[in-house]
Short mmCIF file of C-alpha atoms in Angstrom, two decimals:
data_model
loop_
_atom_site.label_atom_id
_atom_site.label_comp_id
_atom_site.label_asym_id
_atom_site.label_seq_id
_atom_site.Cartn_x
_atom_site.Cartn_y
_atom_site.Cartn_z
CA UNK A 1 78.07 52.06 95.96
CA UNK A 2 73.31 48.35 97.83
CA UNK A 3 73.25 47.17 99.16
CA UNK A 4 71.74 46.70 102.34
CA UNK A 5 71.81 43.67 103.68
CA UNK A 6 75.42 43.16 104.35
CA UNK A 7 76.38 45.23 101.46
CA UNK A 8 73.54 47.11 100.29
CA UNK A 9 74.85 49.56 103.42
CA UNK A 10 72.84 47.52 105.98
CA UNK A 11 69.67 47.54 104.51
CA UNK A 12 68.37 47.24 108.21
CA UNK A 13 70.51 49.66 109.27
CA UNK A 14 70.05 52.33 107.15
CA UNK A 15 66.02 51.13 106.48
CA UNK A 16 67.19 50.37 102.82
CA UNK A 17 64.35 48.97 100.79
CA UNK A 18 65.83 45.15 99.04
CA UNK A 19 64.89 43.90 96.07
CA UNK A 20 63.21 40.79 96.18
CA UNK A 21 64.40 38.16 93.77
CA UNK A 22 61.28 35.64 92.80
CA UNK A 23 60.22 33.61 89.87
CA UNK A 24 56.91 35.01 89.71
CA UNK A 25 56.60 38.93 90.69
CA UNK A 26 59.11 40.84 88.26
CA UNK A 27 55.92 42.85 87.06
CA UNK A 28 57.13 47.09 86.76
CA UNK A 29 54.69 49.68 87.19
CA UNK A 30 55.13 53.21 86.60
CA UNK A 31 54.76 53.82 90.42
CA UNK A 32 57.45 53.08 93.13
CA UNK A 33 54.88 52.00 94.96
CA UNK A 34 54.92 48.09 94.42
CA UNK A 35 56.05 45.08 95.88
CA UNK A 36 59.30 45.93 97.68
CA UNK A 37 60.85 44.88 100.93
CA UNK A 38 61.80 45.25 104.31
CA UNK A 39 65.57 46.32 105.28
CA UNK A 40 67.32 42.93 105.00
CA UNK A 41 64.41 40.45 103.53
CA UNK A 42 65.22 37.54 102.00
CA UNK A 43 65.22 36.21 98.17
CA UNK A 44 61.52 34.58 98.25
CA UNK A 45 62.60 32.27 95.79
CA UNK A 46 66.10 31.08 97.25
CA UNK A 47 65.17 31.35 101.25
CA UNK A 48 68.90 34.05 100.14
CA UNK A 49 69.24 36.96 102.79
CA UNK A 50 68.72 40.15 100.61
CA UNK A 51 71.80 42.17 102.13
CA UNK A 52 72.69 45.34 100.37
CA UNK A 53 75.45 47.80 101.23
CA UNK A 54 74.40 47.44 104.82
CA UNK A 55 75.75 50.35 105.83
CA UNK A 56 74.62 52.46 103.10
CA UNK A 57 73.41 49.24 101.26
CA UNK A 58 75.81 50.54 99.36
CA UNK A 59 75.20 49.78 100.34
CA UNK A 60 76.13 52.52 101.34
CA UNK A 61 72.69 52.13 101.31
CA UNK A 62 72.10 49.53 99.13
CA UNK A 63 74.30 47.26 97.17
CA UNK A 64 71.03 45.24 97.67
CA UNK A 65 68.94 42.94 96.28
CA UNK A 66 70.05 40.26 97.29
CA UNK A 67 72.04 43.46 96.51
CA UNK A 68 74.82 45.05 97.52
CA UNK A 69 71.81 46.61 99.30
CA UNK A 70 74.74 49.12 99.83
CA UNK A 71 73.95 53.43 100.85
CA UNK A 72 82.63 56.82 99.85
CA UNK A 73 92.79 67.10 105.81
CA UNK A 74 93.62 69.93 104.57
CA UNK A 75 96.00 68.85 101.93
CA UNK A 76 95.44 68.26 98.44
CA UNK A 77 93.25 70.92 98.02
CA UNK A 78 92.08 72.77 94.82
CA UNK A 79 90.47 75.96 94.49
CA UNK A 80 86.98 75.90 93.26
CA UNK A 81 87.62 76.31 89.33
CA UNK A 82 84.60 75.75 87.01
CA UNK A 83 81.44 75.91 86.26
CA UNK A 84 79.72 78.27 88.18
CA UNK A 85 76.86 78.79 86.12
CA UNK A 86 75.72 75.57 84.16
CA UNK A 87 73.04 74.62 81.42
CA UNK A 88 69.50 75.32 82.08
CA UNK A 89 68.41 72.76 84.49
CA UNK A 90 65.00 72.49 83.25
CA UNK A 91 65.34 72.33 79.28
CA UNK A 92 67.96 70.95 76.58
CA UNK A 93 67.97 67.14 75.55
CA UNK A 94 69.36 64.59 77.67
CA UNK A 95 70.46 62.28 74.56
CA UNK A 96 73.54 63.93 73.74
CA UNK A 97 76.90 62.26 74.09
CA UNK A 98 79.37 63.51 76.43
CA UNK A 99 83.16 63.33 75.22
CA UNK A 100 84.92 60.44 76.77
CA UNK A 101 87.74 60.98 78.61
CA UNK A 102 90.90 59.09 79.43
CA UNK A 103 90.50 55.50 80.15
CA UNK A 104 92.11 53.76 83.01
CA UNK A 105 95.26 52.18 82.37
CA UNK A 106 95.51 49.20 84.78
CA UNK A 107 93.09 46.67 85.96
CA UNK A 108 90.58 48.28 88.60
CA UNK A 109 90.96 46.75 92.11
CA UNK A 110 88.97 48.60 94.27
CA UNK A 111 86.92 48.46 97.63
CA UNK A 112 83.85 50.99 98.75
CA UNK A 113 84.27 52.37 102.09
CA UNK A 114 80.98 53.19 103.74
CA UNK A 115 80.40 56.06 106.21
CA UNK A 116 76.66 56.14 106.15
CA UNK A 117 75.72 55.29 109.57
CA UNK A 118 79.56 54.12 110.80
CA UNK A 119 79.11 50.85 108.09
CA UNK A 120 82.87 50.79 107.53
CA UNK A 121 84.59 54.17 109.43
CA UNK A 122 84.53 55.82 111.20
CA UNK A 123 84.19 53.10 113.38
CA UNK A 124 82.01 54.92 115.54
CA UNK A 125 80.77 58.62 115.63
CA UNK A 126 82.66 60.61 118.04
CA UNK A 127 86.48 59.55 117.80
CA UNK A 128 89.06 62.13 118.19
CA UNK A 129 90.14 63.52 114.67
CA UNK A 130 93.36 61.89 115.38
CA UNK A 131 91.59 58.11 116.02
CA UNK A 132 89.50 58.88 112.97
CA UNK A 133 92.81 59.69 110.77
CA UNK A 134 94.44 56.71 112.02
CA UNK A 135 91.38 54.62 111.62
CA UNK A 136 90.57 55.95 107.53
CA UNK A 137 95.20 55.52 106.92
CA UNK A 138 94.75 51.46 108.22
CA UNK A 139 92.04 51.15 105.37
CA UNK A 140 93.89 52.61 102.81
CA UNK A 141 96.73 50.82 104.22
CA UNK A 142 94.89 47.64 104.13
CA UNK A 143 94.02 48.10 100.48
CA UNK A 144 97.33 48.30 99.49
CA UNK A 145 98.08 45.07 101.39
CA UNK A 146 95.26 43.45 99.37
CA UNK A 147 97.28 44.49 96.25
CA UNK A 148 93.86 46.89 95.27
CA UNK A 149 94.47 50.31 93.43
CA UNK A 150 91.25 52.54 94.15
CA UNK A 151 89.34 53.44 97.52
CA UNK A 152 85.76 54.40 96.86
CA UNK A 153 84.90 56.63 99.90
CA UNK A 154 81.81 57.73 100.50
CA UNK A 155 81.85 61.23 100.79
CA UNK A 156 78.09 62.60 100.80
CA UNK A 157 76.15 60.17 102.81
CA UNK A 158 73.12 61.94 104.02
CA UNK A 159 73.09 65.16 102.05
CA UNK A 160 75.87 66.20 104.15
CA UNK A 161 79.74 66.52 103.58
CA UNK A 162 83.00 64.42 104.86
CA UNK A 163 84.19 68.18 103.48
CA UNK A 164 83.95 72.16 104.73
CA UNK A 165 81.25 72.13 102.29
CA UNK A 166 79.68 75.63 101.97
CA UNK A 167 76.54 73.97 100.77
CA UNK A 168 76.05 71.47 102.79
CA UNK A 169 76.59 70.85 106.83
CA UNK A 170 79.40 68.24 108.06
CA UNK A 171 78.08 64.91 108.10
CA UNK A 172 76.84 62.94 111.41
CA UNK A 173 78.90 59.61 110.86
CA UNK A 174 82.02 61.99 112.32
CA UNK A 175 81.35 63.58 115.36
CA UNK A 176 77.56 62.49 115.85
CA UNK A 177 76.31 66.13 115.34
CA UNK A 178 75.81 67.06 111.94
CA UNK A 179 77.00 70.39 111.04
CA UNK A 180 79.56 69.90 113.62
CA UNK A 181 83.33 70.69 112.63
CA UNK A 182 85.42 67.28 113.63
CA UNK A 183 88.84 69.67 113.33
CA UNK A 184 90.54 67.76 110.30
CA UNK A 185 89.27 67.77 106.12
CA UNK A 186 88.65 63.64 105.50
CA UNK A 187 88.46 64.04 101.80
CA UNK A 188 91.99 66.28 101.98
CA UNK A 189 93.47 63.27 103.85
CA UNK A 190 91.76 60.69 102.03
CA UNK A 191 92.68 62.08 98.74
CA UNK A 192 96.51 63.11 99.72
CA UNK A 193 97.07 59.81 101.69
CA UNK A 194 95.47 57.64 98.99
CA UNK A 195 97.72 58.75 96.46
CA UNK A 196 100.89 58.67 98.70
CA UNK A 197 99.93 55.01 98.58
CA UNK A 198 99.30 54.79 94.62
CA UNK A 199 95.34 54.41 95.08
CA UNK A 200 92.61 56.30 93.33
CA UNK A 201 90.31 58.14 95.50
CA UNK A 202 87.32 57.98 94.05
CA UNK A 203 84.26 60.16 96.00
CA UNK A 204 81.07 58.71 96.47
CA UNK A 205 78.25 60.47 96.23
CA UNK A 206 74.67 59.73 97.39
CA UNK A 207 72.56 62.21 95.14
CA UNK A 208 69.01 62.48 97.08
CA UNK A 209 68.70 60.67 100.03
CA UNK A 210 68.69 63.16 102.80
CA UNK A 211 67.74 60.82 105.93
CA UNK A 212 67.44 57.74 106.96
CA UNK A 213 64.54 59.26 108.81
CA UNK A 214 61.20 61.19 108.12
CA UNK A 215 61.75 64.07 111.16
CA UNK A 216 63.48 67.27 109.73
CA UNK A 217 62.96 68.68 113.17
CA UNK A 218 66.64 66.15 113.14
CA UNK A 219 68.44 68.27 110.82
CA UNK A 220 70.89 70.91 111.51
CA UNK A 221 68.72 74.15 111.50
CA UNK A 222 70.72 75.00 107.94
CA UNK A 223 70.64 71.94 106.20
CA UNK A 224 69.03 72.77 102.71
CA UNK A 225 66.23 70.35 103.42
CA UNK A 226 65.34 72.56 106.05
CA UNK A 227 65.26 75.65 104.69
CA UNK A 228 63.74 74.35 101.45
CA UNK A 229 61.28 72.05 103.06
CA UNK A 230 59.33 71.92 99.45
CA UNK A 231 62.31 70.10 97.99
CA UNK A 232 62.00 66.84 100.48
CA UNK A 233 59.41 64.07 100.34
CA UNK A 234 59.18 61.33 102.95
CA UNK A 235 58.96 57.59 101.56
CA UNK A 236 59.92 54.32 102.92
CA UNK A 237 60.56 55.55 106.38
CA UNK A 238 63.16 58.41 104.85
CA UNK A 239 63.97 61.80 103.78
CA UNK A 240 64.23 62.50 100.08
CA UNK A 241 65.35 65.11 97.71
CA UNK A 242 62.75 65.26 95.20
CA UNK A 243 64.27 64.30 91.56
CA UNK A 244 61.43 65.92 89.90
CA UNK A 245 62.63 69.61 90.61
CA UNK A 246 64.83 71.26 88.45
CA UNK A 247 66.29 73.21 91.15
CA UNK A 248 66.89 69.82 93.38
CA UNK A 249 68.78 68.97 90.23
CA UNK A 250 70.84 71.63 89.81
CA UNK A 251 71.40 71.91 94.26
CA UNK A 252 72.72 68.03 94.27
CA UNK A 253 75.08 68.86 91.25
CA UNK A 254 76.58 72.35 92.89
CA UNK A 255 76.84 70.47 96.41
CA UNK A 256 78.34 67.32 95.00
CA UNK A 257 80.90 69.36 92.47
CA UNK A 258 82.15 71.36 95.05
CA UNK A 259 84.39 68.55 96.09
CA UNK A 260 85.56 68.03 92.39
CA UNK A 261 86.42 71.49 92.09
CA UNK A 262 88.89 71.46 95.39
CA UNK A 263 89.85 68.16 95.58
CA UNK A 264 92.00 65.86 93.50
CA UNK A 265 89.80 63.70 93.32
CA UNK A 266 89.90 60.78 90.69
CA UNK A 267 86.82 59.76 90.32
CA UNK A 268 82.36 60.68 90.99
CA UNK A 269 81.52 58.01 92.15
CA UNK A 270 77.43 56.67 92.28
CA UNK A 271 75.37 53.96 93.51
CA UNK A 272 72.17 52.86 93.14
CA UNK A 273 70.04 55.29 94.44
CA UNK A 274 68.14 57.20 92.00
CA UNK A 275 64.25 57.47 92.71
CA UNK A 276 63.96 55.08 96.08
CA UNK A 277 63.75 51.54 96.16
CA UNK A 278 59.75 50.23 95.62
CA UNK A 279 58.16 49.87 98.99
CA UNK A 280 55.06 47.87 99.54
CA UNK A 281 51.86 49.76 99.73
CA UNK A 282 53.71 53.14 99.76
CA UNK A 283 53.62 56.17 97.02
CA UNK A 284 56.04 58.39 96.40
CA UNK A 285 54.30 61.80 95.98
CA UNK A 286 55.44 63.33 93.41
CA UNK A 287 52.06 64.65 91.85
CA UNK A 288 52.57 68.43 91.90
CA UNK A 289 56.09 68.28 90.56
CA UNK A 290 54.74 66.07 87.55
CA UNK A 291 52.06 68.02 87.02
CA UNK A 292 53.96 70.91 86.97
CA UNK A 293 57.15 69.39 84.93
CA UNK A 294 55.65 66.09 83.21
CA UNK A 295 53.70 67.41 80.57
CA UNK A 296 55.03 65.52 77.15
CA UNK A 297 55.86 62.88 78.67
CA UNK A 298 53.97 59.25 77.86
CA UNK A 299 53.46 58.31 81.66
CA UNK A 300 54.90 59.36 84.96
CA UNK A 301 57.34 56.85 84.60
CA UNK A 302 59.07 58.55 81.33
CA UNK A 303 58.79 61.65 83.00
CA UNK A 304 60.92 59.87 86.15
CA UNK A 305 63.82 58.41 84.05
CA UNK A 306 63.82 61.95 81.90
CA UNK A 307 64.44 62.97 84.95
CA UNK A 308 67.32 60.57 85.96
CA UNK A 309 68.75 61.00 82.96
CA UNK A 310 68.86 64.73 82.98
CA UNK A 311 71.08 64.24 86.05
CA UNK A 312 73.40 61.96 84.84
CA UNK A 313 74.06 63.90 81.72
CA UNK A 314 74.33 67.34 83.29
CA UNK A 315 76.91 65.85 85.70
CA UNK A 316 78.92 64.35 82.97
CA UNK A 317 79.23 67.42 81.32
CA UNK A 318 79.84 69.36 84.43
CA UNK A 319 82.66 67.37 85.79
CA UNK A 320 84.67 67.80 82.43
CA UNK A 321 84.27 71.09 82.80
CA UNK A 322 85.44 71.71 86.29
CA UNK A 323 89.02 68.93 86.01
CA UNK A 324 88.91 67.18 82.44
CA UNK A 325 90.51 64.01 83.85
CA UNK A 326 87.86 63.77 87.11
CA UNK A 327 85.98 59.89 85.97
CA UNK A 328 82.42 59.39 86.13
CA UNK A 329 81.19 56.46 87.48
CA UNK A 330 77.94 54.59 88.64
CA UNK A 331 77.33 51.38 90.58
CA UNK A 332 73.85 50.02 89.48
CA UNK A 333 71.46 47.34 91.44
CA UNK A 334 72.68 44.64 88.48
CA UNK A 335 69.07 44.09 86.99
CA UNK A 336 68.37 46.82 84.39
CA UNK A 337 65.45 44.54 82.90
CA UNK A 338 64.36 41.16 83.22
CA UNK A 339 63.71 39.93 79.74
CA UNK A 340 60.41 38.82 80.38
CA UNK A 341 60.04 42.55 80.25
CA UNK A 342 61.85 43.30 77.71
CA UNK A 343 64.15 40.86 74.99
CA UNK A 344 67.33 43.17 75.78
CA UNK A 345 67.35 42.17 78.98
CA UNK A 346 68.95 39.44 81.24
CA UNK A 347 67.99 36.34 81.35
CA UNK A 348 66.87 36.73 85.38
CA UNK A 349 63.73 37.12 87.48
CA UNK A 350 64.64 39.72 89.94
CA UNK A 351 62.18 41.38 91.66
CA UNK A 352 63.38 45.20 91.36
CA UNK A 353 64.78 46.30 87.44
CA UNK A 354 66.75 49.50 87.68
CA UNK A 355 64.63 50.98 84.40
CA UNK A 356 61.05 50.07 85.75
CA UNK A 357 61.69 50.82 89.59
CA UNK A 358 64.41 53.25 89.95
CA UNK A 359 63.74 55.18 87.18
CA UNK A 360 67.41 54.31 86.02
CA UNK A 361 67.87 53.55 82.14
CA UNK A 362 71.97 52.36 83.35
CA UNK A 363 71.82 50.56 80.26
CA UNK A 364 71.42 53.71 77.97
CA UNK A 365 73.83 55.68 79.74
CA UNK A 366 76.25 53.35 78.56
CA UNK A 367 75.32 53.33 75.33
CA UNK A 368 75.42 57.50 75.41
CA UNK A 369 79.30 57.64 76.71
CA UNK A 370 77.42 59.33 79.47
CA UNK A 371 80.06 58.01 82.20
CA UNK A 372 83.21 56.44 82.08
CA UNK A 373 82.99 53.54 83.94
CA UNK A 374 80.09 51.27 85.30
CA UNK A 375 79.98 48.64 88.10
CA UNK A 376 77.12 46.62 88.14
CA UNK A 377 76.10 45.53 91.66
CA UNK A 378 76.51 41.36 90.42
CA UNK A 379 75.90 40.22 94.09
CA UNK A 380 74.99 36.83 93.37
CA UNK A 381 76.97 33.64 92.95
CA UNK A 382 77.24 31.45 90.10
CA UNK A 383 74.44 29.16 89.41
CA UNK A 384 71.57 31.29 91.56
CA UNK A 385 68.55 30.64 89.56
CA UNK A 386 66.81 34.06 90.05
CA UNK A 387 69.57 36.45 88.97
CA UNK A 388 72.73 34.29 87.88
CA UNK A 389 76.49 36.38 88.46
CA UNK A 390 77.51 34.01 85.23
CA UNK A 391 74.54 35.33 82.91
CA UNK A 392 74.60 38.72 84.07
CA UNK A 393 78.21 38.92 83.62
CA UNK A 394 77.95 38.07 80.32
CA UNK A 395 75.15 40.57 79.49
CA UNK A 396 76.85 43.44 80.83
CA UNK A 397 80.25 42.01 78.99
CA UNK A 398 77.73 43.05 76.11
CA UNK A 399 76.39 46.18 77.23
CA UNK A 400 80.00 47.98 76.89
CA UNK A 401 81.35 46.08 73.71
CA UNK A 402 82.22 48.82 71.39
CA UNK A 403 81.26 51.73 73.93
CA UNK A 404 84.61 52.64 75.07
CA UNK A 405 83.27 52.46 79.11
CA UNK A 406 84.65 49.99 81.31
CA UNK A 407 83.13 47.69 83.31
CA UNK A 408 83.72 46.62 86.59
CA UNK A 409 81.76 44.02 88.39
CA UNK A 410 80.65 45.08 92.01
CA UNK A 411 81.54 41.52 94.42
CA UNK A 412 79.52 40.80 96.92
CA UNK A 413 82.62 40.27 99.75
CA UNK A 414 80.15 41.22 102.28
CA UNK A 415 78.21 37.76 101.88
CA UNK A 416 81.25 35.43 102.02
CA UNK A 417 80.60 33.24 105.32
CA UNK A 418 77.66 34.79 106.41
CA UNK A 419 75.75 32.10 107.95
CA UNK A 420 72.23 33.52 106.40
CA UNK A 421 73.80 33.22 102.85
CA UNK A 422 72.96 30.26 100.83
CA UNK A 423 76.02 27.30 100.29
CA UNK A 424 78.30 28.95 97.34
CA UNK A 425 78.92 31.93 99.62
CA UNK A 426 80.02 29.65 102.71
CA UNK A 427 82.78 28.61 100.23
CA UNK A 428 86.13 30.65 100.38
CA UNK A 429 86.85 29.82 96.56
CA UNK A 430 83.40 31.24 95.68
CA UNK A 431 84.63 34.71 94.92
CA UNK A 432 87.55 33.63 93.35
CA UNK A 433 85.66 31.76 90.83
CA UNK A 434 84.00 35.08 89.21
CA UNK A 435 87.28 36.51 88.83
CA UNK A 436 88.47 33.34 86.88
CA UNK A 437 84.60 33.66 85.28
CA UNK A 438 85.52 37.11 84.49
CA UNK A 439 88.79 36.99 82.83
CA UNK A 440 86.87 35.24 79.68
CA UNK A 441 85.16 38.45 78.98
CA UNK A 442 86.93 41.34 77.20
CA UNK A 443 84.77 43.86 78.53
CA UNK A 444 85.35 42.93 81.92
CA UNK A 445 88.29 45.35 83.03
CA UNK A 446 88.16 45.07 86.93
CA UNK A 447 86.59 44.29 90.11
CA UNK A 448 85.09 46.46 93.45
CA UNK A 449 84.23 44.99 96.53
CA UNK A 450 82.00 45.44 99.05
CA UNK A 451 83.17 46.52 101.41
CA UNK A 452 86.37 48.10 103.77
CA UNK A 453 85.22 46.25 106.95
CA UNK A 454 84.99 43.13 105.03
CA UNK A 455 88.35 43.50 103.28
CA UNK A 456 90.34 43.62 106.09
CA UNK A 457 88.42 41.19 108.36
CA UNK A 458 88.20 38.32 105.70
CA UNK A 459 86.03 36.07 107.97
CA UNK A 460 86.90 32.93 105.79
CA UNK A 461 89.65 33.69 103.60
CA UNK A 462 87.91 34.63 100.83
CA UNK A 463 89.37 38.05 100.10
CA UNK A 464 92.87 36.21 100.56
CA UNK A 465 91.70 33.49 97.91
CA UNK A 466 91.52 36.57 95.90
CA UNK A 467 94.55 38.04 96.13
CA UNK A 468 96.57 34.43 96.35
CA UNK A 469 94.54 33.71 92.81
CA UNK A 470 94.52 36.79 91.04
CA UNK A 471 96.92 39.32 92.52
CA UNK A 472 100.14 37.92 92.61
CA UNK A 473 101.63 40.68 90.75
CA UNK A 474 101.33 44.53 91.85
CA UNK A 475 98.11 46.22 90.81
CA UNK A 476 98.64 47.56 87.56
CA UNK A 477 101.62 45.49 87.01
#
């Protein structure tokens, strides 16, 4: 997966909080309560439309800020294998390496497909599970035309399951009930069908977000959040699993594994969303689990990315375990830290870092071999003065150098033509020009685009500038 906005999964539509992008306010705090925005604000210094994943922002909930503001069949199935029990959730240290595993050997060409809230498909809730088949085949199909390699299906929306999850209920973006059976397995499908066509499937996870609402009462009478109402905590106009308890920790893993332990899956797939986005003159309250878990720690905010980074780690290792060849990767907001605020970071002025705001140390994961591959949310064009795609490409080019994880830059295809974009994105060649940016960097090893819808309508020819530019050949040719 941010992304609201367009990309950052409709940042109105989902309520996704965008990161503003000024000159003057990149000041962190060690609460998420701060200076945030609304669902689809706009870049305060630029006049720029923040659009995330906009159905997810990632957008798929948020590919955001100015972000890819996005909040991802019966076949192809595995039977659960590994790791039923796990480390202790609450104890060991998160600063271990995890082995690598293999690295990719082509160039990644891949597109998110957002579920959260119908962003990308189903196109609505409520299809037949034939329309819905046909619907999720003509975006594979039209990745293949686009000469991509790798889906990126969102999978785990809103805490619920595009599976027959036994932890978690069917999600709502199918039939428009969640918990209710649409009659087919979409993963299955997704997973058998993607590789009939030589893509990757990789799932797409959402770890906490529960709703993109504050009533439980809306919940299917099971969901989790329901019957463990002291795991959720409202902020920002939504449901969230609480990253603070151990046993939230260890529920998100077991619900999101489940899928790597039946499915073929290639990939476990990430976006932004770690602790929520800041929202102005909101707190998350998290005081009883931090006084409970945070003693040790410096502030709250060392106790939050601790906490982060427990989660990342004890995936890693739990996904070798289960099917040694399963990838881990994460799609960061592409801030980690301004270097105002600190001399290792970019030379921007965004309004939202991932390591002051989302509790999300991206950078140090790299650094750990935590995951396998990361793609930084660059949803910017050349030249824009707050957060430029040419110096951030370049500081993420040295983020992996010598790590052995690959990089993929996350393209904003969501803003090409969009009237409330500034200039560069009303130009078709605009896109194309960070893949010819790209190529000068060794560490760059692919590209992901956000997202489906966009891909296949290509409002002004700028996904076919791509592929007329860049992929000529096959993928992987």
């Amino acid at each position: 997966m941010a992304h609201i906005g367009r990309r950052g999964l409709v940042a109105a539509a989902t309520g996704a909080v965008t990161a503003l992008l000024t000159a003057g306010d990149a000041a962190a705090g060690t609460s998420t309560a701060g200076t945030s925005a609304a669902d689809s604000p706009t870049d305060s210094a630029t006049g720029d439309t923040m659009a995330g994943n906009p159905a997810d922002r990632h957008m798929a909930d948020r590919h955001m800020a100015d972000r890819h503001p996005a909040d991802r069949h019966p076949a192809d199935r595995h039977p659960a294998g590994g790791d039923p029990a796990g480390g202790d959730p609450a104890g060991g240290d998160p600063a271990g390496g995890v082995p690598r595993r293999q690295a990719p050997r082509r160039e990644f060409r891949g597109m998110w497909l957002a579920t959260v809230v119908n962003r990308d498909w189903p196109s609505k809730p409520g299809l037949t599970a034939a329309r819905q088949r046909s619907e999720l085949l003509a975006h594979l199909d039209t990745a293949v035309a686009r000469g991509l390699n790798a889906v990126v299906l969102q999978v785990r929306p809103t805490a619920d399951a595009l599976w027959p999850s036994p932890y978690e209920p069917w999600a709502q973006c199918l039939t428009g009930t969640q918990g209710k059976d649409p009659g087919w397995d979409p993963l299955g499908t997704a997973v058998r069908e993607a590789h009939a066509r030589g893509l990757e499937l990789h799932a797409w996870f959402n770890p906490y977000r529960v709703a993109n609402h504050t009533d439980p009462a809306r919940l299917t009478a099971r969901h989790p959040a329901r019957v463990h109402p002291e795991w959720v905590l409202p902020y920002g106009g939504k449901l969230y699993y609480n990253p603070g308890l151990p046993e939230v920790r260890r529920f998100v893993q077991d619900a999101m594994l489940d899928a790597v332990a039946r499915y073929a899956v290639d990939a476990v797939h990430w976006d932004d969303y770690f602790y929520p986005y800041p929202v102005a003159g909101q707190t998350f309250k998290d005081d009883r689990a931090y006084a409970r878990y945070g003693a040790g720690f410096g502030d709250r905010a060392a106790w939050r990315r601790d906490n982060t980074d427990r989660l990342v780690k004890e995936t890693a290792e739990r996904i070798k375990r289960i099917r040694g060849n399963v990838r881990f990767g994460i799609s960061p907001f592409g801030v980690w830290r301004n270097a105002a605020t600190d001399p290792l970071g970019s030379d921007t002025r965004a309004g939202v870092q991932t390591y002051d705001d989302l509790y999300a140390d991206t950078r140090a994961w790299v650094e750990r071999g935590w995951i396998d591959y990361v793609v930084p949310q660059l949803y910017w064009h050349i030249g824009h003065a707050p957060a430029d795609y040419a110096k951030l490409l370049r500081w993420w080019d040295g983020v992996v150098r010598g790590t052995g994880v690959d990089l993929h830059i996350g393209e904003a295809l969501y803003k090409a033509g969009d009237r409330a974009q500034p200039a560069a994105w009303q130009d078709p060649a605009e896109l194309s020009r960070h893949l010819t940016l790209a190529r000068e960097f060794a560490g760059v090893s692919g590209h992901c685009y956000f997202s489906a819808k966009e891909v296949r309508a290509d409002p002004i020819g700028a996904m076919t500038r791509v592929v007329a530019d860049h992929y000529g050949r096959r993928p992987g040719k």
